[in-house]
PDB file of C-alpha atoms and ligand atoms in Angstrom:
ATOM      1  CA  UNK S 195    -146.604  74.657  62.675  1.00  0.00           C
ATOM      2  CA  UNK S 196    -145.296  78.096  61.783  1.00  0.00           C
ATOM      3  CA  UNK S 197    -144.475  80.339  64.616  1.00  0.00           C
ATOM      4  CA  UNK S 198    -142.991  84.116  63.965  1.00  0.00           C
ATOM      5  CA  UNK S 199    -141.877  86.665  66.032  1.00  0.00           C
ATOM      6  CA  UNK S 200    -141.182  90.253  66.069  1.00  0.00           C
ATOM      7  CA  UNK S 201    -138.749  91.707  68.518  1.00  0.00           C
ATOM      8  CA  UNK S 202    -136.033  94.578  68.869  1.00  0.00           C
ATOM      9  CA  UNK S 203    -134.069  92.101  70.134  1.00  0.00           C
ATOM     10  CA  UNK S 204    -133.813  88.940  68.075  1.00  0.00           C
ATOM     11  CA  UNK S 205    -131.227  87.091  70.455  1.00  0.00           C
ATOM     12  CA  UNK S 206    -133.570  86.329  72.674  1.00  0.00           C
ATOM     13  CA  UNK S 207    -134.668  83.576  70.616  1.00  0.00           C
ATOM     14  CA  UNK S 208    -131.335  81.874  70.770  1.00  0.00           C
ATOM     15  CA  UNK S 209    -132.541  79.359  72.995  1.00  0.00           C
ATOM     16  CA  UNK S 210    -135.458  78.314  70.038  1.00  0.00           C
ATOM     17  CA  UNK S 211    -131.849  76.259  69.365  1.00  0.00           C
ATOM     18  CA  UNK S 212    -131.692  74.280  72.257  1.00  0.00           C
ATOM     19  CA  UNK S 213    -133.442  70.769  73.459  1.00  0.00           C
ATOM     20  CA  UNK S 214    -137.323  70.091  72.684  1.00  0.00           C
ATOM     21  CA  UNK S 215    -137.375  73.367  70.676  1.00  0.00           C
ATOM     22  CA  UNK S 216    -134.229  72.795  68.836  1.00  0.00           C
ATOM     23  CA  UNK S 217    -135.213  69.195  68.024  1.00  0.00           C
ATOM     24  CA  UNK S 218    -138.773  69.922  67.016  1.00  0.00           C
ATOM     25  CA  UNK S 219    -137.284  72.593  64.611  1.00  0.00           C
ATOM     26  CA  UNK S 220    -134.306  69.938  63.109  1.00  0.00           C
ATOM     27  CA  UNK S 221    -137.274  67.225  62.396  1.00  0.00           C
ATOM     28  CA  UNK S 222    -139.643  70.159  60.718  1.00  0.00           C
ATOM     29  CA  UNK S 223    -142.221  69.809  63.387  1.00  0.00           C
ATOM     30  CA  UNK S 224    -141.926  73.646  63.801  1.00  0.00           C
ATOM     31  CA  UNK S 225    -140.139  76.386  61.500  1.00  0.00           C
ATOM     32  CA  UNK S 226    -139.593  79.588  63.378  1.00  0.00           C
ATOM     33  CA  UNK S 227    -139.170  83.329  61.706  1.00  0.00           C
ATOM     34  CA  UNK S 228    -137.177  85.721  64.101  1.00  0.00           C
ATOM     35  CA  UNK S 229    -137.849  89.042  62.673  1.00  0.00           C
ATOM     36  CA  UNK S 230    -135.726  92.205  63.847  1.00  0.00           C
ATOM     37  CA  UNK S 231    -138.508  94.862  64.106  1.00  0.00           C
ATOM     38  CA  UNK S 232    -135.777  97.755  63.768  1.00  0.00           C
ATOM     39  CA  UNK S 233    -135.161  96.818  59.847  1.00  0.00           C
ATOM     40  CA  UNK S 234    -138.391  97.796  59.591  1.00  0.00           C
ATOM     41  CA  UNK S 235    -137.848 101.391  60.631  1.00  0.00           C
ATOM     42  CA  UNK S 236    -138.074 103.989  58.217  1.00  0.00           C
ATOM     43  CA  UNK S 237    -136.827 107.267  60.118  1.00  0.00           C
ATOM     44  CA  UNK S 238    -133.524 108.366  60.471  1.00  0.00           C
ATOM     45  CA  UNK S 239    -132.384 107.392  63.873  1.00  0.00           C
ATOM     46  CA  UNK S 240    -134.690 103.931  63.381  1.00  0.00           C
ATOM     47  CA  UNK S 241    -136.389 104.488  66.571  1.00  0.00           C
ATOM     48  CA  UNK S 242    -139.437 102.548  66.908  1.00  0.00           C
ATOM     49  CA  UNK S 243    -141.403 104.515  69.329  1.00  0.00           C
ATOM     50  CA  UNK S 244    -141.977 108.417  70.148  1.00  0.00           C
ATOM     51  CA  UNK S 245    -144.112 109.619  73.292  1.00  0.00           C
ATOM     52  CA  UNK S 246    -147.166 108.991  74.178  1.00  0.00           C
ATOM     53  CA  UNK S 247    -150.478 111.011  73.044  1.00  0.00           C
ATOM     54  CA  UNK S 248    -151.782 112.843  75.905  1.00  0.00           C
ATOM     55  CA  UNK S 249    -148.965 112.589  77.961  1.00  0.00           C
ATOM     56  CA  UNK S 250    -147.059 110.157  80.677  1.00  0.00           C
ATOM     57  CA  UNK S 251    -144.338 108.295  80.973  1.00  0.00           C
ATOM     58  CA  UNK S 252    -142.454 105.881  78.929  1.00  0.00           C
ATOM     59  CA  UNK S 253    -142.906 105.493  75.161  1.00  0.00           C
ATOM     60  CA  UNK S 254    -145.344 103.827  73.056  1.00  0.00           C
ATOM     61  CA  UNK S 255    -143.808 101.505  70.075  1.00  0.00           C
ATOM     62  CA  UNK S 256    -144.930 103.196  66.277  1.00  0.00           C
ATOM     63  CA  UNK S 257    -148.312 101.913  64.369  1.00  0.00           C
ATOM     64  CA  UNK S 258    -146.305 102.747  61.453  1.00  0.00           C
ATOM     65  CA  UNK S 259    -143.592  99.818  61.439  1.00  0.00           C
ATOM     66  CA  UNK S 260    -145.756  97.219  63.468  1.00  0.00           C
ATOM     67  CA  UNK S 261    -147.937  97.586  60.171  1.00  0.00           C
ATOM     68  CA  UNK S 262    -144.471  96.946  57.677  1.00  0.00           C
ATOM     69  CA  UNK S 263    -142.956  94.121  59.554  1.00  0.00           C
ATOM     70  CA  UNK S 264    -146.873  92.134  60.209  1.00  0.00           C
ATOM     71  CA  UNK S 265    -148.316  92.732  57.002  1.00  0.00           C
ATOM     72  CA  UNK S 266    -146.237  90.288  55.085  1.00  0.00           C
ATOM     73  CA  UNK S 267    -147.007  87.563  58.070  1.00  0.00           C
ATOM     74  CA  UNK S 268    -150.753  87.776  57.221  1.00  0.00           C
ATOM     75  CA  UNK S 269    -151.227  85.016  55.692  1.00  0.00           C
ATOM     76  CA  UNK S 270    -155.009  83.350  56.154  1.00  0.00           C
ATOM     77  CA  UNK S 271    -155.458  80.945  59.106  1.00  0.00           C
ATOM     78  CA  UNK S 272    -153.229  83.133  61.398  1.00  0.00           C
ATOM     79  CA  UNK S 273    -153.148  83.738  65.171  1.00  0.00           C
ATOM     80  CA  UNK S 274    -151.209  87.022  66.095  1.00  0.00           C
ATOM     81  CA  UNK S 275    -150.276  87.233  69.512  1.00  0.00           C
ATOM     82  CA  UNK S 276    -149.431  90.710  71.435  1.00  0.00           C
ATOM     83  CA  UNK S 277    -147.886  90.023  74.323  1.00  0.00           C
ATOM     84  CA  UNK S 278    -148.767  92.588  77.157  1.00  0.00           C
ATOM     85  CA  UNK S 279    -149.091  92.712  80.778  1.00  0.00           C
ATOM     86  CA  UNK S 280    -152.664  94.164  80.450  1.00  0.00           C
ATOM     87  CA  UNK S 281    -153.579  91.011  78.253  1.00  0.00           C
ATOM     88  CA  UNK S 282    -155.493  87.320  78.580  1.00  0.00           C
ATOM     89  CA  UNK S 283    -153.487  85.072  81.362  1.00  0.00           C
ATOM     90  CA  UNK S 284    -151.839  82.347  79.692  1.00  0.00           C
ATOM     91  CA  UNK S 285    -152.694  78.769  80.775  1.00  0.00           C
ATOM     92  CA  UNK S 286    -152.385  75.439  79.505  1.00  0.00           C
ATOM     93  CA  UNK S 287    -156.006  75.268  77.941  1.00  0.00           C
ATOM     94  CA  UNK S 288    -154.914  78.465  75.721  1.00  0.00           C
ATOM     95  CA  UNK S 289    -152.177  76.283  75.071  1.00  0.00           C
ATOM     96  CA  UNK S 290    -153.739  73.341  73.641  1.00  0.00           C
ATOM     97  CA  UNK S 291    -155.849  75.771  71.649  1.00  0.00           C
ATOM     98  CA  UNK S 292    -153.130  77.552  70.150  1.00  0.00           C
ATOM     99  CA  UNK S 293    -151.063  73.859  69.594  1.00  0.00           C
ATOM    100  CA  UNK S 294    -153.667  73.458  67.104  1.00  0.00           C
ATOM    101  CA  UNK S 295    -153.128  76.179  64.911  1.00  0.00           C
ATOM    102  CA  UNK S 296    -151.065  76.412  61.824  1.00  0.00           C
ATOM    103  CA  UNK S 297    -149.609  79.959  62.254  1.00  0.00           C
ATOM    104  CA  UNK S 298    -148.446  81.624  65.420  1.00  0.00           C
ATOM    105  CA  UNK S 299    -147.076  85.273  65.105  1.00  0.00           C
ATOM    106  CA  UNK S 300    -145.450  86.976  68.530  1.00  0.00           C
ATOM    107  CA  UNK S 301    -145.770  90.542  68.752  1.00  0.00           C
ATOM    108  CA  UNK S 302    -143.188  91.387  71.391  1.00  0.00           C
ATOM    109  CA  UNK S 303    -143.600  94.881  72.725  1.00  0.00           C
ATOM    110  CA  UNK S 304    -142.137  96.597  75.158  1.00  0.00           C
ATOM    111  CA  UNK S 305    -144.346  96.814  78.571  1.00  0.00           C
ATOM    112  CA  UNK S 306    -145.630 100.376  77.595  1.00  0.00           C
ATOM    113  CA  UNK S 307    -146.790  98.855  74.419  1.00  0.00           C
ATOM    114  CA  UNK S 308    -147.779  98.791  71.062  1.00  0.00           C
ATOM    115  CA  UNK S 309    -149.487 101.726  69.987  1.00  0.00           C
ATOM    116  CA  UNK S 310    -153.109 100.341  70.289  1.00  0.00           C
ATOM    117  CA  UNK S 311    -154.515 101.016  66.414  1.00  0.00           C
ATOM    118  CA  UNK S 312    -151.678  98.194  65.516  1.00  0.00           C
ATOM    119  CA  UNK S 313    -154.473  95.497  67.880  1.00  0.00           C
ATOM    120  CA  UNK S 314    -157.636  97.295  66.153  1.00  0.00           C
ATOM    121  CA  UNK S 315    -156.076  96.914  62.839  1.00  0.00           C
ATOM    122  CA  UNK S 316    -155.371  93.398  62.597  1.00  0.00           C
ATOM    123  CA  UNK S 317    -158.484  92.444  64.804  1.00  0.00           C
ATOM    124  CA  UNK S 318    -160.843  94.398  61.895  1.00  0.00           C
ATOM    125  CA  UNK S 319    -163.381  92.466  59.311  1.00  0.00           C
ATOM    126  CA  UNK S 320    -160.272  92.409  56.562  1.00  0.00           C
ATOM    127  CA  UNK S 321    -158.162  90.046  58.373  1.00  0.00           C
ATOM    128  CA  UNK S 322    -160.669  87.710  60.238  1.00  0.00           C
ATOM    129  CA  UNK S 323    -162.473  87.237  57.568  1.00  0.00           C
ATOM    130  CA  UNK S 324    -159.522  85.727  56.076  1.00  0.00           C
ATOM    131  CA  UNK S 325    -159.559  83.916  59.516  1.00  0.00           C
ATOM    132  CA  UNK S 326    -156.892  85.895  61.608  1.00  0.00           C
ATOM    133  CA  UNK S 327    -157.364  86.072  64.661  1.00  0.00           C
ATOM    134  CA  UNK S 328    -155.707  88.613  67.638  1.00  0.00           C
ATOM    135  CA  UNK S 329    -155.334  87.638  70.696  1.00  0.00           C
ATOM    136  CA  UNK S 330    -154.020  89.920  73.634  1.00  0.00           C
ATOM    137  CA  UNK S 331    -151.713  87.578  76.105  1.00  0.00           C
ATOM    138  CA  UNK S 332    -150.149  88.100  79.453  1.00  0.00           C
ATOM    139  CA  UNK S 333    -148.330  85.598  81.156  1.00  0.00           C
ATOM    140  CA  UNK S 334    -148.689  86.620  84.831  1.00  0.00           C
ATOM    141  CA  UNK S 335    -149.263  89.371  87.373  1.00  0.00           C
ATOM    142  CA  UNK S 336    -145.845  90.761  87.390  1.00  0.00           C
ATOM    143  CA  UNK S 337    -144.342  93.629  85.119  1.00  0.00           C
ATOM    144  CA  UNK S 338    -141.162  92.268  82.061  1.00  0.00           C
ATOM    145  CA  UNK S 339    -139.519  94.736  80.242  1.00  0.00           C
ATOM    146  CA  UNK S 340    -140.557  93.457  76.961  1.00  0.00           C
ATOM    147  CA  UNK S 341    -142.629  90.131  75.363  1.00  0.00           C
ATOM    148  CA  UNK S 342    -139.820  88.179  74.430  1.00  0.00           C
ATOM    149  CA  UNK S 343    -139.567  86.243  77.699  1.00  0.00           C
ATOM    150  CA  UNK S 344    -143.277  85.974  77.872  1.00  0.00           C
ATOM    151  CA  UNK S 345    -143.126  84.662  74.048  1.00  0.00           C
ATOM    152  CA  UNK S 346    -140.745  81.420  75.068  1.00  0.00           C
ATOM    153  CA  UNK S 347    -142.243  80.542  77.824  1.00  0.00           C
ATOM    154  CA  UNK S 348    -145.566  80.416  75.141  1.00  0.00           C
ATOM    155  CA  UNK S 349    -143.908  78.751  72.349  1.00  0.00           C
ATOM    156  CA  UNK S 350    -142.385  76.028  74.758  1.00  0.00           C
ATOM    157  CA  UNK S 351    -145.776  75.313  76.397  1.00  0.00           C
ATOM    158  CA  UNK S 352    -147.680  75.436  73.318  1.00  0.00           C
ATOM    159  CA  UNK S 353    -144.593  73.167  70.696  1.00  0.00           C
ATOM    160  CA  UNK S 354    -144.015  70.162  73.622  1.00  0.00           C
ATOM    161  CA  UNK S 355    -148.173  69.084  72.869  1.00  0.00           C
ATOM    162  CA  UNK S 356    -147.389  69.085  68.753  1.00  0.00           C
ATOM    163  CA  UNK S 357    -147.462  65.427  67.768  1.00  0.00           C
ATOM    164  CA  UNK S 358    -143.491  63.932  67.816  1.00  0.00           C
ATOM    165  CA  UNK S 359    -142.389  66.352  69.821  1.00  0.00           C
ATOM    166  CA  UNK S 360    -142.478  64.515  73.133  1.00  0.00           C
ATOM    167  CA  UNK S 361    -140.282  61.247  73.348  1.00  0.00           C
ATOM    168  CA  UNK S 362    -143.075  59.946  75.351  1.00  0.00           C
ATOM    169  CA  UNK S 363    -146.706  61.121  74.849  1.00  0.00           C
ATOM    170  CA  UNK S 364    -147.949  59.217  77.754  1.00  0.00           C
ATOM    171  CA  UNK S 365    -146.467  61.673  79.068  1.00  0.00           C
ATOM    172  CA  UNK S 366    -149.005  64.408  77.585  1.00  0.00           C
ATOM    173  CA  UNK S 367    -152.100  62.108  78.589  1.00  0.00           C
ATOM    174  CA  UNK S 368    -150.723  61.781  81.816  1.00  0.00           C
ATOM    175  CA  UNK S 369    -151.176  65.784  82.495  1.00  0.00           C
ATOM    176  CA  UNK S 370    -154.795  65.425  81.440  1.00  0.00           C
ATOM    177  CA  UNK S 371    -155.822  63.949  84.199  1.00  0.00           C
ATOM    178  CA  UNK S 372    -155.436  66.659  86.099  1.00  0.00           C
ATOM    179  CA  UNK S 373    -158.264  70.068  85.310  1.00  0.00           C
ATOM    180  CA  UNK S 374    -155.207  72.277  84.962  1.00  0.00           C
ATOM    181  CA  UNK S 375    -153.578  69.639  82.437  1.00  0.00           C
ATOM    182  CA  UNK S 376    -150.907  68.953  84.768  1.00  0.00           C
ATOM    183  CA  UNK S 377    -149.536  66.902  87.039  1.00  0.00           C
ATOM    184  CA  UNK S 378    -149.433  67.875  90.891  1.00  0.00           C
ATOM    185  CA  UNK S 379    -148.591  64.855  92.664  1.00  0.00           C
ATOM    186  CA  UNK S 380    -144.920  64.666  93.778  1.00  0.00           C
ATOM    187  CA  UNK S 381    -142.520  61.778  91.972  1.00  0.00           C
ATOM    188  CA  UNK S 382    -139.573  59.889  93.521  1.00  0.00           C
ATOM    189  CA  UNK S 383    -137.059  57.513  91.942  1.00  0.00           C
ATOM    190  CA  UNK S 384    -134.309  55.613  92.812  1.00  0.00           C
ATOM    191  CA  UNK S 385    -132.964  55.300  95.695  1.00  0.00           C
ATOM    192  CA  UNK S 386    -135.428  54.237  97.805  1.00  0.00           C
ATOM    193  CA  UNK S 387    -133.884  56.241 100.512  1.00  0.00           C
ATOM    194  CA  UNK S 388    -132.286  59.191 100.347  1.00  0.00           C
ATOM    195  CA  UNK S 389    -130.628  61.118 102.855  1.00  0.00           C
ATOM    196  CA  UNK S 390    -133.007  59.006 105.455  1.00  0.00           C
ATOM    197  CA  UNK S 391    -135.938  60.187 103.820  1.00  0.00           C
ATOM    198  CA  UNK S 392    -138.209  57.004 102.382  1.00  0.00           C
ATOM    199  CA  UNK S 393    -140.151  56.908  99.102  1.00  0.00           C
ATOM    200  CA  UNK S 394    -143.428  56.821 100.301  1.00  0.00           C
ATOM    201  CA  UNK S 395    -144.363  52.928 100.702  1.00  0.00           C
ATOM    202  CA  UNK S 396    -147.367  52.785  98.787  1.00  0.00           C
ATOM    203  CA  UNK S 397    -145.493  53.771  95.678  1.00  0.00           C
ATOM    204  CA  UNK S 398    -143.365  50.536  95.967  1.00  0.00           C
ATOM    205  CA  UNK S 399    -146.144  48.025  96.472  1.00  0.00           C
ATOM    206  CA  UNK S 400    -147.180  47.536  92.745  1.00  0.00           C
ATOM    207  CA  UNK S 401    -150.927  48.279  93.363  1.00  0.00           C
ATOM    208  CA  UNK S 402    -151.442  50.632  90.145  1.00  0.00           C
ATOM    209  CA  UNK S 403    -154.945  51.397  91.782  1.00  0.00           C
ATOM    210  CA  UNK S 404    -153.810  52.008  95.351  1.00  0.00           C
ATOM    211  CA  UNK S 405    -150.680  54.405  93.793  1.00  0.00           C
ATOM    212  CA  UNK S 406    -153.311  56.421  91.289  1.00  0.00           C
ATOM    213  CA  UNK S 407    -155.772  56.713  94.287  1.00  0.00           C
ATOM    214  CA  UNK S 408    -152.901  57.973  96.107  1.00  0.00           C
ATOM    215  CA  UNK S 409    -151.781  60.715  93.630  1.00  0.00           C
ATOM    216  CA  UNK S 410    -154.927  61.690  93.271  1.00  0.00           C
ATOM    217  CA  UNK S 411    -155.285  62.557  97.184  1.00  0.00           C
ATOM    218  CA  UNK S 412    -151.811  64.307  97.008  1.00  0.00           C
ATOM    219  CA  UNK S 413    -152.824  66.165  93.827  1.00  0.00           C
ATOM    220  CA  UNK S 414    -155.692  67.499  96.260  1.00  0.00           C
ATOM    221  CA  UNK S 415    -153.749  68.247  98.787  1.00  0.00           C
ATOM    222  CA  UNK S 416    -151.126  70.258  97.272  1.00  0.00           C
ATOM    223  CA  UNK S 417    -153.913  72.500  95.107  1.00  0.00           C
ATOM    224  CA  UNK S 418    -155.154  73.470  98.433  1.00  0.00           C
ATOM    225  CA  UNK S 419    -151.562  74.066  99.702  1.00  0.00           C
ATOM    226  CA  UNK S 420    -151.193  76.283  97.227  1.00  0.00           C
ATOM    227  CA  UNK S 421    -153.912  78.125  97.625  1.00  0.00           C
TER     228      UNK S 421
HETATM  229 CL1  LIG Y 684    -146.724  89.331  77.871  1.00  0.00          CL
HETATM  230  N1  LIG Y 684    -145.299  91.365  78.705  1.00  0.00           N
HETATM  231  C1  LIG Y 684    -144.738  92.118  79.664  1.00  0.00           C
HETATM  232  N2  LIG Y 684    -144.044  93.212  79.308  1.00  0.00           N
HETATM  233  N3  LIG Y 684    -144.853  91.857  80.957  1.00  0.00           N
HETATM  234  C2  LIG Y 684    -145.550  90.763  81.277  1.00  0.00           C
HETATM  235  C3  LIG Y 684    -146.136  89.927  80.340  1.00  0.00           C
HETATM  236  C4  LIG Y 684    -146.005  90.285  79.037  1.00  0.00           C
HETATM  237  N4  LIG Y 684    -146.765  88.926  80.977  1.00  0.00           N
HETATM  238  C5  LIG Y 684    -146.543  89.138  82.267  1.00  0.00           C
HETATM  239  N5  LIG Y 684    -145.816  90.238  82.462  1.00  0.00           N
END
C-alpha cells in the first residue's frame, strides 16, 4: 500500500518511523509520501489560506495549492481522504475498507478547512471515473487544530490489518469476533495475584469453552458499561 499525506507540518509524521509503522515501512509493506503543502505555495509570503468568503472567523486553506500539491497524487485507484471535524466518523469497518486499497492520500487541513471546491473537484466524473474516490473523515466529536493527528491515528488503524504486519494475525481474527472488530473482554497474565487481587478463576481452569463463554458475557457487560 501507498499512503500520502499533505500537511503544513510534515514532522508530525515522525512517528510513521517508529514500531508497527516503522517496521511495515522497512519490509515494503507500506511506502509513505510526506508532502510539505507550503512548497506548493506560489505567493509571496507562501501563505496557504486568506479569509473566508462572506465573512467569520478563522481562515480557510487556498483551492489554488490543494490543486498543485494533489494533482500529481492522482493516480487511478486512489482514495483521498480530507480530514475534518464536520466529516464521516472513523471506525474500524472504514478501516478494513480502506486496508484494502492500494492508494491512501491524507489531506490534512486545518479545522476551518479546506476551501470546499478542493472536495467538489476531486469528487467530479474526471477523477472517479478513473476510480478516485473522496471521502470526508472525522475521527471524533471533539475539535484538533489540524488533520495530522487525526491522519495517524487512521494510518495506524488501517496498516496493523495489511497482511505481515502483525507478528500474530490471530490476533486480527481474534477482534472479529466482536461487531465492533474488537476485543472488549478484560485480559490478565502472570501473576496470578497481584496486589491481592486474583485472576478471575475460570480463566485458569483450561476449559477453552467455559473461558470464551465467559468473555463473551464480559464483552456484554462492559458495552453496556459504556454506554
Ligand atoms: Cl479529522 N480534524 C480536526 N481538525 N478535528 C477533528 C478531526 C479531524 N476529527 C475529530 N476532530
Amino acid at each position: 500500500m501507498k499512503i500520502d499525506a499533505v500537511t503544513i507540518f510534515p514532522d508530525y509524521f515522525a512517528p510513521l518511523q517508529l514500531s508497527l509503522l516503522g517496521k511495515a515501512s522497512s519490509a515494503g509493506i507500506v511506502s509513505f509520501g510526506i508532502h510539505d503543502l507550503r512548497s506548493f505555495a506560489t505567493n509571496n509570503h507562501h501563505a496557504v489560506d486568506d479569509t473566508p468568503y462572506g465573512g467569520g472567523a478563522g481562515m480557510v486553506m487556498l483551492p489554488e495549492i490543494w490543486g498543485l500539491a494533489l494533482d500529481p497524487l492522482m493516480v487511478d485507484d486512489t482514495d483521498l481522504i480530507i480530514l475534518t471535524p464536520a466529516g464521516k466518523r472513523f471506525d474500524q469497518p472504514m478501516a478494513v475498507e480502506l486496508s484494502k486499497a492500494p492508494h491512501l492520500v491524507f489531506a490534512c487541513g486545518r479545522y476551518e478547512g479546506i476551501d470546499d471546491r478542493v472536495r467538489a473537484h476531486y469528487s467530479s466524473h474526471q477523477y472517479s471515473s478513473r476510480n478516485i474516490r473522496v471521502h470526508e473523515v472525522s475521527i471524533g466529536d471533539y475539535v484538533l487544530g489540524g488533520g495530522e493527528v487525526a491522519s495517524l491515528v487512521m494510518i495506524e488503524a488501517i496498516t496493523r490489518l495489511l497482511p505481515g504486519v502483525l507478528g500474530n494475525p490471530d490476533s486480527l481474527s481474534e477482534e472479529s469476533h466482536n461487531e465492533q472488530g474488537y476485543l472488549e473482554y478484560p485480559n490478565y497474565t502472570k501473576p496470578a495475584v497481584w496486589r491481592d487481587i486474583q485472576v478471575p478463576e475460570i480463566l485458569l481452569s483450561g476449559n477453552h469453552g467455559e473461558i470464551a463463554k465467559w468473555r463473551v458475557a464480559q464483552a456484554k457487560k462492559r458495552a453496556a458499561d459504556n454506554l
